[in-house]
Amino acid sequence: MQSRTPQGAEPGPTPADTESGLNAALAPVTAGARRRALRDGDRQIDTAHLLHSLLEHEPRVRAVFDGGPQVARLLGYLVQRSIGYGLQWQGTVEDSGAVPLVAAAKETVLSPAAAGAMEAALERAVLRGEAQADGVDLLVALATDAECRAVEVLRRAGVDVAELLRRIDAEGEFGYGSGAGLGG
C-alpha cells in the first residue's frame, strides 16, 4: 500500500506545543511515542506512534477494545513497523489534512495528523467539561481521522473503527455517555 503522505512535506508542532492540554496520565504516552519515533529513526511522531503508546500505557484505552486478542493483534502490527509493516512510512510525513504543514524543527515533532489528533482530544475534553484530555479522548481523536496511520493500523488488525467509536459513545464507564459528540 502506498503512503498517502506527500514526500518532502514538513512536520508539525513539537509535542510540547500540545502536551499542556493533556492530563498527567498521558505524559508517559507522549514520552513513549517520542522515544518510539526516535528509535525508529522517524523525524516525527505520527498517529501510529501515539496509538502504540496509548495501548502500552493506558488501561482504559485497552479496555475499549474487544479483549486481549484484539489488543495483541494491534500491538503485533505496531511492533512490526520497523521490520516490515510500516516501512512505506519511513522518510515521509503523515499528513491527513488535519492541520497545516509548518517549517521543520530540529527536534522530533508531531506529524500534522498527530498534532490534529492532540487538538481534537483537547476539544473533546472541553466538551465534557474537562480542562485536559485523557487517553480515551486521544483514541477517539485518532479513530475519527480516517486518513491517519493509526486508523490504517486499526483496520489492518481487524478493528471495526465505526463500532469502536459507537462502543465508546455508549459506555458510560469510559466517560462518554450518549451525546458526547464522537463525530465519527
PDB file of C-alpha atoms in Angstrom:
ATOM      1  CA  MET A   1       0.000   0.000   0.000  1.00  0.00           C
ATOM      2  CA  GLN A   2       1.362   3.415  -0.915  1.00  0.00           C
ATOM      3  CA  SER A   3       1.660   6.167   1.631  1.00  0.00           C
ATOM      4  CA  ARG A   4      -0.951   8.905   1.430  1.00  0.00           C
ATOM      5  CA  THR A   5       1.607  11.344   2.788  1.00  0.00           C
ATOM      6  CA  PRO A   6       3.489  13.574   0.368  1.00  0.00           C
ATOM      7  CA  GLN A   7       7.254  13.141   0.176  1.00  0.00           C
ATOM      8  CA  GLY A   8       9.126  16.164   1.488  1.00  0.00           C
ATOM      9  CA  ALA A   9       6.213  17.560   3.483  1.00  0.00           C
ATOM     10  CA  GLU A  10       7.293  19.320   6.644  1.00  0.00           C
ATOM     11  CA  PRO A  11       6.301  18.085  10.117  1.00  0.00           C
ATOM     12  CA  GLY A  12       4.021  19.914  12.519  1.00  0.00           C
ATOM     13  CA  PRO A  13       4.343  21.311  16.018  1.00  0.00           C
ATOM     14  CA  THR A  14       6.541  19.844  18.721  1.00  0.00           C
ATOM     15  CA  PRO A  15       4.896  17.632  21.354  1.00  0.00           C
ATOM     16  CA  ALA A  16       5.376  20.371  23.952  1.00  0.00           C
ATOM     17  CA  ASP A  17       3.148  22.641  21.858  1.00  0.00           C
ATOM     18  CA  THR A  18       0.111  20.461  22.550  1.00  0.00           C
ATOM     19  CA  GLU A  19       1.018  18.461  25.679  1.00  0.00           C
ATOM     20  CA  SER A  20      -0.157  21.197  28.043  1.00  0.00           C
ATOM     21  CA  GLY A  21      -3.766  20.224  27.290  1.00  0.00           C
ATOM     22  CA  LEU A  22      -3.213  16.557  28.074  1.00  0.00           C
ATOM     23  CA  ASN A  23      -3.592  15.206  31.583  1.00  0.00           C
ATOM     24  CA  ALA A  24      -0.674  13.968  33.647  1.00  0.00           C
ATOM     25  CA  ALA A  25      -1.646  10.368  32.911  1.00  0.00           C
ATOM     26  CA  LEU A  26      -0.843  10.980  29.230  1.00  0.00           C
ATOM     27  CA  ALA A  27       2.704  12.187  29.896  1.00  0.00           C
ATOM     28  CA  PRO A  28       4.037   8.598  29.610  1.00  0.00           C
ATOM     29  CA  VAL A  29       2.032   8.174  26.393  1.00  0.00           C
ATOM     30  CA  THR A  30       3.563  11.186  24.680  1.00  0.00           C
ATOM     31  CA  ALA A  31       7.021  10.386  26.030  1.00  0.00           C
ATOM     32  CA  GLY A  32       6.688   6.778  24.845  1.00  0.00           C
ATOM     33  CA  ALA A  33       5.575   7.900  21.383  1.00  0.00           C
ATOM     34  CA  ARG A  34       8.546  10.276  21.197  1.00  0.00           C
ATOM     35  CA  ARG A  35      11.011   7.509  22.206  1.00  0.00           C
ATOM     36  CA  ARG A  36       9.469   5.108  19.685  1.00  0.00           C
ATOM     37  CA  ALA A  37       9.774   7.677  16.877  1.00  0.00           C
ATOM     38  CA  LEU A  38      13.419   8.334  17.742  1.00  0.00           C
ATOM     39  CA  ARG A  39      14.204   4.620  17.978  1.00  0.00           C
ATOM     40  CA  ASP A  40      12.508   4.005  14.616  1.00  0.00           C
ATOM     41  CA  GLY A  41      14.581   6.773  13.057  1.00  0.00           C
ATOM     42  CA  ASP A  42      11.476   8.832  12.297  1.00  0.00           C
ATOM     43  CA  ARG A  43      11.720  12.605  12.339  1.00  0.00           C
ATOM     44  CA  GLN A  44       8.155  12.903  13.527  1.00  0.00           C
ATOM     45  CA  ILE A  45       5.739  11.348  15.990  1.00  0.00           C
ATOM     46  CA  ASP A  46       2.843  10.063  13.931  1.00  0.00           C
ATOM     47  CA  THR A  47      -0.579   8.749  14.888  1.00  0.00           C
ATOM     48  CA  ALA A  48       0.618   5.125  14.853  1.00  0.00           C
ATOM     49  CA  HIS A  49       3.292   6.030  17.439  1.00  0.00           C
ATOM     50  CA  LEU A  50       0.563   7.613  19.576  1.00  0.00           C
ATOM     51  CA  LEU A  51      -1.725   4.571  19.206  1.00  0.00           C
ATOM     52  CA  HIS A  52       1.102   2.206  20.123  1.00  0.00           C
ATOM     53  CA  SER A  53       1.965   4.194  23.210  1.00  0.00           C
ATOM     54  CA  LEU A  54      -1.714   4.505  24.230  1.00  0.00           C
ATOM     55  CA  LEU A  55      -2.085   0.723  24.086  1.00  0.00           C
ATOM     56  CA  GLU A  56       1.056   0.241  26.172  1.00  0.00           C
ATOM     57  CA  HIS A  57       0.334   2.861  28.844  1.00  0.00           C
ATOM     58  CA  GLU A  58      -3.428   3.359  29.132  1.00  0.00           C
ATOM     59  CA  PRO A  59      -5.540   0.576  30.696  1.00  0.00           C
ATOM     60  CA  ARG A  60      -8.776   2.463  29.897  1.00  0.00           C
ATOM     61  CA  VAL A  61      -7.823   2.503  26.217  1.00  0.00           C
ATOM     62  CA  ARG A  62      -7.041  -1.228  26.211  1.00  0.00           C
ATOM     63  CA  ALA A  63     -10.434  -1.842  27.871  1.00  0.00           C
ATOM     64  CA  VAL A  64     -12.256  -0.203  24.955  1.00  0.00           C
ATOM     65  CA  PHE A  65     -11.205  -2.979  22.567  1.00  0.00           C
ATOM     66  CA  ASP A  66     -12.736  -6.445  22.231  1.00  0.00           C
ATOM     67  CA  GLY A  67     -10.449  -8.030  24.777  1.00  0.00           C
ATOM     68  CA  GLY A  68      -6.895  -9.293  24.763  1.00  0.00           C
ATOM     69  CA  PRO A  69      -6.768 -10.875  21.288  1.00  0.00           C
ATOM     70  CA  GLN A  70      -7.654  -7.609  19.539  1.00  0.00           C
ATOM     71  CA  VAL A  71      -5.093  -5.637  21.573  1.00  0.00           C
ATOM     72  CA  ALA A  72      -2.497  -8.334  20.868  1.00  0.00           C
ATOM     73  CA  ARG A  73      -3.184  -8.100  17.104  1.00  0.00           C
ATOM     74  CA  LEU A  74      -2.873  -4.323  17.231  1.00  0.00           C
ATOM     75  CA  LEU A  75       0.398  -4.453  19.129  1.00  0.00           C
ATOM     76  CA  GLY A  76       1.626  -7.115  16.701  1.00  0.00           C
ATOM     77  CA  TYR A  77       1.124  -4.787  13.748  1.00  0.00           C
ATOM     78  CA  LEU A  78       2.640  -1.863  15.586  1.00  0.00           C
ATOM     79  CA  VAL A  79       5.833  -3.661  16.648  1.00  0.00           C
ATOM     80  CA  GLN A  80       6.353  -4.814  13.062  1.00  0.00           C
ATOM     81  CA  ARG A  81       6.561  -1.213  11.931  1.00  0.00           C
ATOM     82  CA  SER A  82      10.354  -1.084  11.730  1.00  0.00           C
ATOM     83  CA  ILE A  83      10.852  -4.589  10.338  1.00  0.00           C
ATOM     84  CA  GLY A  84       8.238  -4.758   7.612  1.00  0.00           C
ATOM     85  CA  TYR A  85       4.792  -3.334   8.113  1.00  0.00           C
ATOM     86  CA  GLY A  86       5.060   0.439   8.074  1.00  0.00           C
ATOM     87  CA  LEU A  87       8.345   0.615   6.171  1.00  0.00           C
ATOM     88  CA  GLN A  88       6.495   2.541   3.457  1.00  0.00           C
ATOM     89  CA  TRP A  89       6.097   5.318   6.038  1.00  0.00           C
ATOM     90  CA  GLN A  90       9.832   5.829   6.594  1.00  0.00           C
ATOM     91  CA  GLY A  91      11.049   9.195   5.391  1.00  0.00           C
ATOM     92  CA  THR A  92       7.520  10.524   4.872  1.00  0.00           C
ATOM     93  CA  VAL A  93       5.441  12.949   6.869  1.00  0.00           C
ATOM     94  CA  GLU A  94       1.963  11.847   7.871  1.00  0.00           C
ATOM     95  CA  ASP A  95      -0.481  14.457   6.687  1.00  0.00           C
ATOM     96  CA  SER A  96      -4.164  13.644   6.627  1.00  0.00           C
ATOM     97  CA  GLY A  97      -5.016  17.301   6.137  1.00  0.00           C
ATOM     98  CA  ALA A  98      -5.877  17.752   9.813  1.00  0.00           C
ATOM     99  CA  VAL A  99      -3.634  20.781  10.329  1.00  0.00           C
ATOM    100  CA  PRO A 100      -1.460  22.898   8.022  1.00  0.00           C
ATOM    101  CA  LEU A 101       2.152  21.913   7.470  1.00  0.00           C
ATOM    102  CA  VAL A 102       4.795  24.081   9.128  1.00  0.00           C
ATOM    103  CA  ALA A 103       8.548  24.508   8.794  1.00  0.00           C
ATOM    104  CA  ALA A 104      10.813  21.710  10.014  1.00  0.00           C
ATOM    105  CA  ALA A 105      12.140  21.727  13.563  1.00  0.00           C
ATOM    106  CA  LYS A 106      15.387  20.355  14.962  1.00  0.00           C
ATOM    107  CA  GLU A 107      13.676  18.050  17.499  1.00  0.00           C
ATOM    108  CA  THR A 108      11.273  15.182  16.932  1.00  0.00           C
ATOM    109  CA  VAL A 109       7.925  16.801  16.201  1.00  0.00           C
ATOM    110  CA  LEU A 110       4.327  15.744  15.825  1.00  0.00           C
ATOM    111  CA  SER A 111       3.144  14.920  12.333  1.00  0.00           C
ATOM    112  CA  PRO A 112       0.355  17.204  11.152  1.00  0.00           C
ATOM    113  CA  ALA A 113      -2.161  14.365  11.701  1.00  0.00           C
ATOM    114  CA  ALA A 114      -0.832  13.666  15.220  1.00  0.00           C
ATOM    115  CA  ALA A 115      -0.991  17.377  16.085  1.00  0.00           C
ATOM    116  CA  GLY A 116      -4.569  17.453  14.808  1.00  0.00           C
ATOM    117  CA  ALA A 117      -5.436  14.431  16.959  1.00  0.00           C
ATOM    118  CA  MET A 118      -3.968  16.087  20.039  1.00  0.00           C
ATOM    119  CA  GLU A 119      -6.002  19.224  19.370  1.00  0.00           C
ATOM    120  CA  ALA A 120      -9.179  17.193  18.756  1.00  0.00           C
ATOM    121  CA  ALA A 121      -8.608  15.253  22.001  1.00  0.00           C
ATOM    122  CA  LEU A 122      -8.433  18.511  23.923  1.00  0.00           C
ATOM    123  CA  GLU A 123     -11.593  19.767  22.203  1.00  0.00           C
ATOM    124  CA  ARG A 124     -13.396  16.554  23.248  1.00  0.00           C
ATOM    125  CA  ALA A 125     -12.282  17.022  26.841  1.00  0.00           C
ATOM    126  CA  VAL A 126     -13.571  20.588  26.849  1.00  0.00           C
ATOM    127  CA  LEU A 127     -16.955  19.351  25.564  1.00  0.00           C
ATOM    128  CA  ARG A 128     -17.078  17.048  28.596  1.00  0.00           C
ATOM    129  CA  GLY A 129     -16.254  19.966  30.882  1.00  0.00           C
ATOM    130  CA  GLU A 130     -12.662  18.886  31.482  1.00  0.00           C
ATOM    131  CA  ALA A 131      -9.605  21.103  31.115  1.00  0.00           C
ATOM    132  CA  GLN A 132      -7.343  18.254  29.955  1.00  0.00           C
ATOM    133  CA  ALA A 133      -7.696  15.342  27.564  1.00  0.00           C
ATOM    134  CA  ASP A 134      -7.197  11.727  28.574  1.00  0.00           C
ATOM    135  CA  GLY A 135      -6.314   8.518  26.744  1.00  0.00           C
ATOM    136  CA  VAL A 136      -9.836   7.780  25.549  1.00  0.00           C
ATOM    137  CA  ASP A 137     -10.133  11.341  24.197  1.00  0.00           C
ATOM    138  CA  LEU A 138      -6.945  10.779  22.224  1.00  0.00           C
ATOM    139  CA  LEU A 139      -8.074   7.348  20.984  1.00  0.00           C
ATOM    140  CA  VAL A 140     -11.348   8.843  19.725  1.00  0.00           C
ATOM    141  CA  ALA A 141      -9.467  11.678  18.033  1.00  0.00           C
ATOM    142  CA  LEU A 142      -7.178   9.179  16.305  1.00  0.00           C
ATOM    143  CA  ALA A 143     -10.062   6.918  15.260  1.00  0.00           C
ATOM    144  CA  THR A 144     -12.090   9.743  13.735  1.00  0.00           C
ATOM    145  CA  ASP A 145      -9.336  10.674  11.263  1.00  0.00           C
ATOM    146  CA  ALA A 146      -9.994   8.096   8.552  1.00  0.00           C
ATOM    147  CA  GLU A 147      -6.806   9.047   6.675  1.00  0.00           C
ATOM    148  CA  CYS A 148      -4.310   8.693   9.526  1.00  0.00           C
ATOM    149  CA  ARG A 149      -1.837   5.854  10.056  1.00  0.00           C
ATOM    150  CA  ALA A 150      -3.440   4.834  13.360  1.00  0.00           C
ATOM    151  CA  VAL A 151      -6.716   4.093  11.563  1.00  0.00           C
ATOM    152  CA  GLU A 152      -4.833   2.131   8.921  1.00  0.00           C
ATOM    153  CA  VAL A 153      -3.323   0.001  11.704  1.00  0.00           C
ATOM    154  CA  LEU A 154      -6.708  -0.410  13.406  1.00  0.00           C
ATOM    155  CA  ARG A 155      -8.319  -1.594  10.164  1.00  0.00           C
ATOM    156  CA  ARG A 156      -5.478  -3.982   9.310  1.00  0.00           C
ATOM    157  CA  ALA A 157      -5.800  -5.513  12.770  1.00  0.00           C
ATOM    158  CA  GLY A 158      -9.491  -6.158  12.130  1.00  0.00           C
ATOM    159  CA  VAL A 159     -10.930  -3.372  14.277  1.00  0.00           C
ATOM    160  CA  ASP A 160     -14.280  -2.017  13.086  1.00  0.00           C
ATOM    161  CA  VAL A 161     -13.497   1.652  13.712  1.00  0.00           C
ATOM    162  CA  ALA A 162     -17.123   2.813  13.489  1.00  0.00           C
ATOM    163  CA  GLU A 163     -18.157   0.151  16.014  1.00  0.00           C
ATOM    164  CA  LEU A 164     -15.267   1.136  18.284  1.00  0.00           C
ATOM    165  CA  LEU A 165     -16.475   4.737  18.288  1.00  0.00           C
ATOM    166  CA  ARG A 166     -20.090   3.650  18.916  1.00  0.00           C
ATOM    167  CA  ARG A 167     -18.958   1.485  21.841  1.00  0.00           C
ATOM    168  CA  ILE A 168     -17.041   4.367  23.412  1.00  0.00           C
ATOM    169  CA  ASP A 169     -20.033   6.672  22.970  1.00  0.00           C
ATOM    170  CA  ALA A 170     -22.401   4.146  24.570  1.00  0.00           C
ATOM    171  CA  GLU A 171     -20.196   3.172  27.518  1.00  0.00           C
ATOM    172  CA  GLY A 172     -20.572   5.490  30.479  1.00  0.00           C
ATOM    173  CA  GLU A 173     -17.571   3.818  32.110  1.00  0.00           C
ATOM    174  CA  PHE A 174     -15.337   5.474  29.525  1.00  0.00           C
ATOM    175  CA  GLY A 175     -16.713   8.876  30.455  1.00  0.00           C
ATOM    176  CA  TYR A 176     -18.561   9.401  27.198  1.00  0.00           C
ATOM    177  CA  GLY A 177     -22.213   8.600  27.605  1.00  0.00           C
ATOM    178  CA  SER A 178     -24.651   9.177  24.806  1.00  0.00           C
ATOM    179  CA  GLY A 179     -24.363  12.609  23.232  1.00  0.00           C
ATOM    180  CA  ALA A 180     -20.641  13.145  23.855  1.00  0.00           C
ATOM    181  CA  GLY A 181     -20.213  14.020  20.205  1.00  0.00           C
ATOM    182  CA  LEU A 182     -17.837  11.432  18.800  1.00  0.00           C
ATOM    183  CA  GLY A 183     -18.123  12.900  15.380  1.00  0.00           C
ATOM    184  CA  GLY A 184     -17.406   9.619  13.672  1.00  0.00           C
TER     185      GLY A 184
END
